[in-house]
JSON list of N, CA and C in Angstrom, two decimals:
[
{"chain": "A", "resi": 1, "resn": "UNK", "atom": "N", "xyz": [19.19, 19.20, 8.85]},
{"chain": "A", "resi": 1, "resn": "UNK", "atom": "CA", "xyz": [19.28, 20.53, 9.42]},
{"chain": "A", "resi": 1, "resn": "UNK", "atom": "C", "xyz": [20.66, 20.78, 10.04]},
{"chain": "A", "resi": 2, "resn": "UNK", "atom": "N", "xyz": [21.03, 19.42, 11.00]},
{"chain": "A", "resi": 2, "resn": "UNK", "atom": "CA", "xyz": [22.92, 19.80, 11.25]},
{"chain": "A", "resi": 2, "resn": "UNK", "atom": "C", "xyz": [23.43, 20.19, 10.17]},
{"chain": "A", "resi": 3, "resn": "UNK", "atom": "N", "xyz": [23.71, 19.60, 9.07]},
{"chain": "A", "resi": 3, "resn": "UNK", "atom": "CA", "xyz": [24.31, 19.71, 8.13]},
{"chain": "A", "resi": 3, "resn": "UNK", "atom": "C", "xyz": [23.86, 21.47, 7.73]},
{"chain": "A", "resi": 4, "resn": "UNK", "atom": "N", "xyz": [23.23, 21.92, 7.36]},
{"chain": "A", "resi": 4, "resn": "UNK", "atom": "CA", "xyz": [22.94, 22.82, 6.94]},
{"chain": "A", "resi": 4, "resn": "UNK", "atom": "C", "xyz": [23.51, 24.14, 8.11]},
{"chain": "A", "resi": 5, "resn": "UNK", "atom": "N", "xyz": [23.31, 23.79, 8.99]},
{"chain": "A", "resi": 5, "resn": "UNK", "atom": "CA", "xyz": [24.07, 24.85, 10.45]},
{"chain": "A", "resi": 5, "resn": "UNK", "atom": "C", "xyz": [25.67, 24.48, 9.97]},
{"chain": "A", "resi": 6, "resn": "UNK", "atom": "N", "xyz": [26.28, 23.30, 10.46]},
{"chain": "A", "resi": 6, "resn": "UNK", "atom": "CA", "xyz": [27.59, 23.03, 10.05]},
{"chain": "A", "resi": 6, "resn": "UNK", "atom": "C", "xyz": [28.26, 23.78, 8.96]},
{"chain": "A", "resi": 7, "resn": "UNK", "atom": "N", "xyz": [27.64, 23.81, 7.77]},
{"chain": "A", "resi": 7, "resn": "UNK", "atom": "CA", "xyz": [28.08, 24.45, 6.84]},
{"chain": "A", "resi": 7, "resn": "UNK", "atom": "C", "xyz": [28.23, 26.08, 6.73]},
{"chain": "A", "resi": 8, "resn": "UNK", "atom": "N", "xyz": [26.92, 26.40, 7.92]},
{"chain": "A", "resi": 8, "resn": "UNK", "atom": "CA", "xyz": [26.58, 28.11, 7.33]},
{"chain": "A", "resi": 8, "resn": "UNK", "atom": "C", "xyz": [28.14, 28.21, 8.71]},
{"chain": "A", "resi": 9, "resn": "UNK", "atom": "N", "xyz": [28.14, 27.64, 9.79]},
{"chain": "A", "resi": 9, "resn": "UNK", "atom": "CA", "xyz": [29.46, 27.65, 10.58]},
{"chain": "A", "resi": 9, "resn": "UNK", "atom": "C", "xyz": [30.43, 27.80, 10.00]},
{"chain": "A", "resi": 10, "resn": "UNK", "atom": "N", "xyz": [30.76, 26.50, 8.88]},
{"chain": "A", "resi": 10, "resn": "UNK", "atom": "CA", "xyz": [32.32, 26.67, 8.67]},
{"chain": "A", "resi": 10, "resn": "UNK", "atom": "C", "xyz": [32.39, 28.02, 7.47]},
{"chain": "A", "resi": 11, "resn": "UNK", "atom": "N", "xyz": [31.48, 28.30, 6.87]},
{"chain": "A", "resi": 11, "resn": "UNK", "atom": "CA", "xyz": [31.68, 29.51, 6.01]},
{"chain": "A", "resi": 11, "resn": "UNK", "atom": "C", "xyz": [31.87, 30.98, 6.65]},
{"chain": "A", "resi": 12, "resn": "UNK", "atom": "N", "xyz": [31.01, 30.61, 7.76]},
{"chain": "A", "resi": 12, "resn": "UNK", "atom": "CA", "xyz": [31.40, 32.39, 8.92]},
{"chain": "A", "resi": 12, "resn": "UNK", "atom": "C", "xyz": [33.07, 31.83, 9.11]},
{"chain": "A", "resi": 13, "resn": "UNK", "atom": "N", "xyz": [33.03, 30.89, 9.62]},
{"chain": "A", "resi": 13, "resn": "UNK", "atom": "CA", "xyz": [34.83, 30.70, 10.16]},
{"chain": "A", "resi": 13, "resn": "UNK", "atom": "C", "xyz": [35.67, 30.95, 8.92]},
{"chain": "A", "resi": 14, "resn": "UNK", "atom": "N", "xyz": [35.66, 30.80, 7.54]},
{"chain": "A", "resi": 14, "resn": "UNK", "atom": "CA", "xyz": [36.29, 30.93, 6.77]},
{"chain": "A", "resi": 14, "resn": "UNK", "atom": "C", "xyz": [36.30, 32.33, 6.33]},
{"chain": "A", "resi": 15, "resn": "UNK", "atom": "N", "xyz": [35.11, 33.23, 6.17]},
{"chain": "A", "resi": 15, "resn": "UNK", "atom": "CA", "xyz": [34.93, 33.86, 6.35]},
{"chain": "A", "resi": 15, "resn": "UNK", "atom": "C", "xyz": [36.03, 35.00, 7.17]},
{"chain": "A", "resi": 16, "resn": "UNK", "atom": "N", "xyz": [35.89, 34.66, 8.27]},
{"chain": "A", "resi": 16, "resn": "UNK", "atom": "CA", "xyz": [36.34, 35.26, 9.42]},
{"chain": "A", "resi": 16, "resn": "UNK", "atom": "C", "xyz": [37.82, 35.05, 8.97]},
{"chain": "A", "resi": 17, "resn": "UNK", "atom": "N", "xyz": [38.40, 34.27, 8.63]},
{"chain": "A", "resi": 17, "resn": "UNK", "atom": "CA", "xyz": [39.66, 33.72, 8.95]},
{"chain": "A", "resi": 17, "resn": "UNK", "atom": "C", "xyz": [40.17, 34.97, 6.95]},
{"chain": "A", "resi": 18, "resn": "UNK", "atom": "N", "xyz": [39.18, 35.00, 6.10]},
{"chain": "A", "resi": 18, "resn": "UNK", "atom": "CA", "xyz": [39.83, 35.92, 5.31]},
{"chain": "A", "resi": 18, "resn": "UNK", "atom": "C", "xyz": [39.71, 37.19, 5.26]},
{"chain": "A", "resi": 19, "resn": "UNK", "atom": "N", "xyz": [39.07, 37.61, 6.24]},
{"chain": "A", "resi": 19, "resn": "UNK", "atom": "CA", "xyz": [38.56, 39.21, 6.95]},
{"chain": "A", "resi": 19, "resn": "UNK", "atom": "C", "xyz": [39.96, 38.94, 7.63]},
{"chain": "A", "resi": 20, "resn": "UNK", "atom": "N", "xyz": [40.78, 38.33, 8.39]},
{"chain": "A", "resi": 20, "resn": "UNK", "atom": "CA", "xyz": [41.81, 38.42, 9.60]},
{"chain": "A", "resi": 20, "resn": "UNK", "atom": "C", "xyz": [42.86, 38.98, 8.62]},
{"chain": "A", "resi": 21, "resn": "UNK", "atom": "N", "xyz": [43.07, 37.75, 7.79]},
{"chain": "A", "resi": 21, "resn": "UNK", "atom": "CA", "xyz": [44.42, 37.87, 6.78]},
{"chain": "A", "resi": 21, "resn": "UNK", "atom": "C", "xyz": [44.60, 39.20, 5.92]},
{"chain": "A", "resi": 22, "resn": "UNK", "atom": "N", "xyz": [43.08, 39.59, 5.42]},
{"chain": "A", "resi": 22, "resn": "UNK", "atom": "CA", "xyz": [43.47, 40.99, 4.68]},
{"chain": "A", "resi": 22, "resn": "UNK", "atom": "C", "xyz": [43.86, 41.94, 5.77]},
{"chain": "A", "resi": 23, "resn": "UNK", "atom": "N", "xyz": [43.01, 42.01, 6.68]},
{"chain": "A", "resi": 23, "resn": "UNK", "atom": "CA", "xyz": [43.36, 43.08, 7.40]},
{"chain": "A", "resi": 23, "resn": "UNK", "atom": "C", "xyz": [44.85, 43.01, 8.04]},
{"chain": "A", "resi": 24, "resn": "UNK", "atom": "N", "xyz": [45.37, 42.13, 8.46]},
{"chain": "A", "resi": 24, "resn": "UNK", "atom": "CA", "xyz": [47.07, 41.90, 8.61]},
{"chain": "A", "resi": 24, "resn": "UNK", "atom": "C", "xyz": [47.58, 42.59, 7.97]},
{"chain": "A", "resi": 25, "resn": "UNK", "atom": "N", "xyz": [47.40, 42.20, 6.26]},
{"chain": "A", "resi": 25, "resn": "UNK", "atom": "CA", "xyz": [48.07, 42.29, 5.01]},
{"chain": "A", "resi": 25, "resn": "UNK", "atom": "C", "xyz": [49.09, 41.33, 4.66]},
{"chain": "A", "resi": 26, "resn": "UNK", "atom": "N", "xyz": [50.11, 41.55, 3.63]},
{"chain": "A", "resi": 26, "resn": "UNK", "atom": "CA", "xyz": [50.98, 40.95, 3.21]},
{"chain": "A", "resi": 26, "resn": "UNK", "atom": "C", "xyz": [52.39, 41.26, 4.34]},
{"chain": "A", "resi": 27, "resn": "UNK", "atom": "N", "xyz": [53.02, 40.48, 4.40]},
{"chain": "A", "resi": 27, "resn": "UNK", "atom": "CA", "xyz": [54.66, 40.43, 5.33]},
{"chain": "A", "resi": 27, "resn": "UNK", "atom": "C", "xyz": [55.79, 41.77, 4.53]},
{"chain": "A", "resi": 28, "resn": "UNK", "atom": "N", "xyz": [55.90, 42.55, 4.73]},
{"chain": "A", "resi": 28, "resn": "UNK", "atom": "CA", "xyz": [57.00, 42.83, 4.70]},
{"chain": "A", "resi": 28, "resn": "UNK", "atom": "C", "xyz": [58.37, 42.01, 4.19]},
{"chain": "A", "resi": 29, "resn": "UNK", "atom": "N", "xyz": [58.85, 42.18, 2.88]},
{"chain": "A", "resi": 29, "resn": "UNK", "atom": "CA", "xyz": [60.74, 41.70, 2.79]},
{"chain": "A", "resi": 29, "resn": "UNK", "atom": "C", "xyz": [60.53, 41.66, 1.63]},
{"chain": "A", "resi": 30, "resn": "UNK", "atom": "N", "xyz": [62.20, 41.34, 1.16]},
{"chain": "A", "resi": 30, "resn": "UNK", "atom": "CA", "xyz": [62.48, 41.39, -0.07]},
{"chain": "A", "resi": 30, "resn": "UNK", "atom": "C", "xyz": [62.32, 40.21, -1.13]},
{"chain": "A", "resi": 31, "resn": "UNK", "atom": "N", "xyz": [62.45, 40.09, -2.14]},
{"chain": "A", "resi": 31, "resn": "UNK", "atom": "CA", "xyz": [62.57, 38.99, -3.05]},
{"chain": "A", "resi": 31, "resn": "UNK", "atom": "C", "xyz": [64.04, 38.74, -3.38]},
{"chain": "A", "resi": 32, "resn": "UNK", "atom": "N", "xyz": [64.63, 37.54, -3.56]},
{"chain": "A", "resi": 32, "resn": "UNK", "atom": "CA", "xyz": [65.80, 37.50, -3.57]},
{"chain": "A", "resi": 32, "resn": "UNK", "atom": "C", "xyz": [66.33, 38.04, -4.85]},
{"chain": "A", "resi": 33, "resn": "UNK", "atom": "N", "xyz": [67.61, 38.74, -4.98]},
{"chain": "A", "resi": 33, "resn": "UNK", "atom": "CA", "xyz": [67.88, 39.11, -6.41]},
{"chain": "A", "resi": 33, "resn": "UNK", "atom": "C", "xyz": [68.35, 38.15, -7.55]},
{"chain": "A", "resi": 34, "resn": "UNK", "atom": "N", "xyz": [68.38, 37.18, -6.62]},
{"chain": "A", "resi": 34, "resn": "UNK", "atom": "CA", "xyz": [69.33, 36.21, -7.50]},
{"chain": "A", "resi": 34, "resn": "UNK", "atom": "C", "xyz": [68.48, 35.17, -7.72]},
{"chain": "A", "resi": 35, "resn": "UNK", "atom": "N", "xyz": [68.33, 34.38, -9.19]},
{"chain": "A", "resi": 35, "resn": "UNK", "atom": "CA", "xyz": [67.17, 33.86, -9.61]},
{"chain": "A", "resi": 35, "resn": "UNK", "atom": "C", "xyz": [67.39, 32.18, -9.27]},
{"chain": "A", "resi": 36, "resn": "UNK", "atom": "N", "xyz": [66.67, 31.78, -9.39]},
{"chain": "A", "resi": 36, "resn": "UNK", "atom": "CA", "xyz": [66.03, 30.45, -8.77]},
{"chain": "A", "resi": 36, "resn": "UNK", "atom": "C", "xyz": [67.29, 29.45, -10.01]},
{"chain": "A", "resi": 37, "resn": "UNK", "atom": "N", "xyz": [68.04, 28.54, -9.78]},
{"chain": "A", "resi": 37, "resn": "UNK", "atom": "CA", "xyz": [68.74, 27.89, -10.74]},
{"chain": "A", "resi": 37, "resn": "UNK", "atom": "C", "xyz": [68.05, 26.11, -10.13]},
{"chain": "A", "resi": 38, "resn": "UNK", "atom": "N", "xyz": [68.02, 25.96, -11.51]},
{"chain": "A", "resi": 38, "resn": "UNK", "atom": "CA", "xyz": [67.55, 24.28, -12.15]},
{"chain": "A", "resi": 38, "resn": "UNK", "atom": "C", "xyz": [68.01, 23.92, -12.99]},
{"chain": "A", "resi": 39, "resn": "UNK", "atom": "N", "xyz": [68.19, 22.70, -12.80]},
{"chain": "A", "resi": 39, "resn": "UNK", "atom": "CA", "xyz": [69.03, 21.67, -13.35]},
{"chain": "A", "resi": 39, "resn": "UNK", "atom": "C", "xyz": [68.34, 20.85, -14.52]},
{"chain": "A", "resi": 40, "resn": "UNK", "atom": "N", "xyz": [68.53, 20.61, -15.65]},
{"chain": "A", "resi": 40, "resn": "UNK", "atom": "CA", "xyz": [68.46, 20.07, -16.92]},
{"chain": "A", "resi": 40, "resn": "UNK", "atom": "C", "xyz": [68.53, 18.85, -16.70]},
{"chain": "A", "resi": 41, "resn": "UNK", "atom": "N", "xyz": [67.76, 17.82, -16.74]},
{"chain": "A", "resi": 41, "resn": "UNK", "atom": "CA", "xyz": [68.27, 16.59, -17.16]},
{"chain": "A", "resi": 41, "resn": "UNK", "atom": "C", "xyz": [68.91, 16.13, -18.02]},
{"chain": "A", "resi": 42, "resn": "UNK", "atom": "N", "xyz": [70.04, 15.65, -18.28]},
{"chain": "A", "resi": 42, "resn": "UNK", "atom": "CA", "xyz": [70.56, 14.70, -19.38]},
{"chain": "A", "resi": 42, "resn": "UNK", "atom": "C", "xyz": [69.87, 13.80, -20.02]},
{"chain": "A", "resi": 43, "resn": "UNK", "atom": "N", "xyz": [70.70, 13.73, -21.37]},
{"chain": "A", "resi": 43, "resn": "UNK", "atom": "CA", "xyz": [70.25, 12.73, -22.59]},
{"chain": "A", "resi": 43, "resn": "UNK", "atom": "C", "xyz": [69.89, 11.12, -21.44]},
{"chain": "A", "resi": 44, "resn": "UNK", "atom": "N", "xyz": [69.02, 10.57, -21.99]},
{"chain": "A", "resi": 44, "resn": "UNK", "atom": "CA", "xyz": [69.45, 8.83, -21.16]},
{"chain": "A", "resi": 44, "resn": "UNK", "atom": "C", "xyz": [70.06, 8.22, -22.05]},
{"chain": "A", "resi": 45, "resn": "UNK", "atom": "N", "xyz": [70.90, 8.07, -21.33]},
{"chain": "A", "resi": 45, "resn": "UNK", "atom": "CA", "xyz": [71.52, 6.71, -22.49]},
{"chain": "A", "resi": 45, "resn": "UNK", "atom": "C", "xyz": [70.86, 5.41, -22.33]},
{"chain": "A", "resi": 46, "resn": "UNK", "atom": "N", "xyz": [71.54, 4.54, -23.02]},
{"chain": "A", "resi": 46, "resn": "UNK", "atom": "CA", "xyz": [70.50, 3.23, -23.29]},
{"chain": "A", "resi": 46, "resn": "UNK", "atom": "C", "xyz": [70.98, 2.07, -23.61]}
]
């Protein structure tokens, strides 16, 4: 029966915690214009 309370608990808290975040919303700002650069590995030599 704990177990079964514990669980219906942490689902209201999770719950709760994604009712908080929508209602916030998303942050405000920009994306950078300039794109993400990565590096290629080289041949291995051997």
């Amino acid at each position: 029966m704990r177990a079964l309370i514990a669980a219906a608990i942490g689902l209201a808290v999770a719950f709760a915690l994604v009712l908080t975040f929508s209602a916030v919303g998303s942050p405000t700002g920009k994306t950078s214009p300039k794109p993400l650069l990565t590096t290629v590995p080289g041949p291995k030599s051997q």
